[in-house]
GROMACS .gro file of C-alpha atoms in nm:
model
   88
    1UNK     CA    1  -0.478  -0.108   3.070
    2UNK     CA    2  -0.267  -0.418   3.090
    3UNK     CA    3   0.114  -0.403   3.070
    4UNK     CA    4   0.245  -0.610   2.806
    5UNK     CA    5   0.552  -0.840   2.884
    6UNK     CA    6   0.840  -0.789   2.626
    7UNK     CA    7   1.137  -1.016   2.604
    8UNK     CA    8   1.358  -1.224   2.371
    9UNK     CA    9   1.133  -1.457   2.182
   10UNK     CA   10   0.822  -1.256   2.200
   11UNK     CA   11   0.638  -1.196   1.847
   12UNK     CA   12   0.553  -0.826   1.802
   13UNK     CA   13   0.398  -0.594   1.564
   14UNK     CA   14   0.599  -0.288   1.497
   15UNK     CA   15   0.369   0.015   1.474
   16UNK     CA   16   0.531   0.259   1.216
   17UNK     CA   17   0.558   0.632   1.293
   18UNK     CA   18   0.338   0.763   1.009
   19UNK     CA   19   0.365   1.120   1.075
   20UNK     CA   20   0.580   1.200   0.786
   21UNK     CA   21   0.402   0.950   0.554
   22UNK     CA   22   0.041   0.962   0.647
   23UNK     CA   23  -0.090   0.821   0.315
   24UNK     CA   24   0.151   0.513   0.312
   25UNK     CA   25  -0.025   0.183   0.259
   26UNK     CA   26   0.271  -0.027   0.404
   27UNK     CA   27   0.149  -0.270   0.659
   28UNK     CA   28   0.320  -0.247   1.019
   29UNK     CA   29   0.574  -0.532   1.015
   30UNK     CA   30   0.585  -0.840   1.228
   31UNK     CA   31   0.885  -0.961   1.388
   32UNK     CA   32   1.038  -1.153   1.689
   33UNK     CA   33   1.238  -0.984   1.962
   34UNK     CA   34   1.591  -1.128   1.928
   35UNK     CA   35   1.777  -0.917   2.182
   36UNK     CA   36   1.751  -0.633   2.436
   37UNK     CA   37   1.845  -0.300   2.330
   38UNK     CA   38   1.975  -0.012   2.549
   39UNK     CA   39   1.757   0.215   2.742
   40UNK     CA   40   1.761   0.568   2.618
   41UNK     CA   41   1.630   0.903   2.752
   42UNK     CA   42   1.624   1.245   2.650
   43UNK     CA   43   1.739   1.558   2.825
   44UNK     CA   44   2.033   1.782   2.743
   45UNK     CA   45   2.049   1.989   3.050
   46UNK     CA   46   1.835   1.819   3.310
   47UNK     CA   47   1.833   1.482   3.448
   48UNK     CA   48   1.639   1.226   3.239
   49UNK     CA   49   1.316   1.124   3.415
   50UNK     CA   50   1.205   0.856   3.191
   51UNK     CA   51   1.413   0.614   2.995
   52UNK     CA   52   1.274   0.403   2.706
   53UNK     CA   53   1.355   0.046   2.649
   54UNK     CA   54   1.464  -0.067   2.306
   55UNK     CA   55   1.451  -0.418   2.159
   56UNK     CA   56   1.620  -0.572   1.855
   57UNK     CA   57   1.358  -0.710   1.631
   58UNK     CA   58   1.422  -0.949   1.346
   59UNK     CA   59   1.144  -0.920   1.078
   60UNK     CA   60   0.958  -1.221   0.937
   61UNK     CA   61   1.023  -1.070   0.585
   62UNK     CA   62   1.266  -0.804   0.491
   63UNK     CA   63   1.101  -0.471   0.560
   64UNK     CA   64   1.120  -0.164   0.330
   65UNK     CA   65   1.077   0.153   0.547
   66UNK     CA   66   0.828   0.411   0.482
   67UNK     CA   67   1.113   0.647   0.360
   68UNK     CA   68   1.226   0.371   0.106
   69UNK     CA   69   1.529   0.260   0.309
   70UNK     CA   70   1.589  -0.102   0.320
   71UNK     CA   71   1.526  -0.390   0.301
   72UNK     CA   72   1.593  -0.432   0.654
   73UNK     CA   73   1.622  -0.782   0.827
   74UNK     CA   74   1.630  -0.641   1.166
   75UNK     CA   75   1.599  -0.304   1.354
   76UNK     CA   76   1.639  -0.153   1.697
   77UNK     CA   77   1.301  -0.051   1.809
   78UNK     CA   78   1.164   0.166   2.095
   79UNK     CA   79   0.926  -0.047   2.310
   80UNK     CA   80   0.653   0.226   2.281
   81UNK     CA   81   0.638   0.129   1.913
   82UNK     CA   82   0.561  -0.245   1.985
   83UNK     CA   83   0.274  -0.453   2.046
   84UNK     CA   84   0.259  -0.812   2.136
   85UNK     CA   85   0.133  -0.994   1.814
   86UNK     CA   86  -0.195  -1.156   1.853
   87UNK     CA   87  -0.172  -1.541   1.889
   88UNK     CA   88  -0.269  -1.739   1.590
   0.00000   0.00000   0.00000
């Protein structure tokens, strides 16, 4: 498995979490990373073992979320939801 390099200026596909909206036909949005976000971890009573990196992504087109929120011009996205967009 190849590790993808993420950073400011990288075009990405944001994979939507469809667990609550499995029948949604909304396409995964495409955007560009415009800034690094904070790393966050989970763990209330134990030291956090893994911290997830977040990135601020500006969308190519305003994006309406699966829950109907928006339109959003940008969002703070966990790296695990990002994939480098294929080159055109």
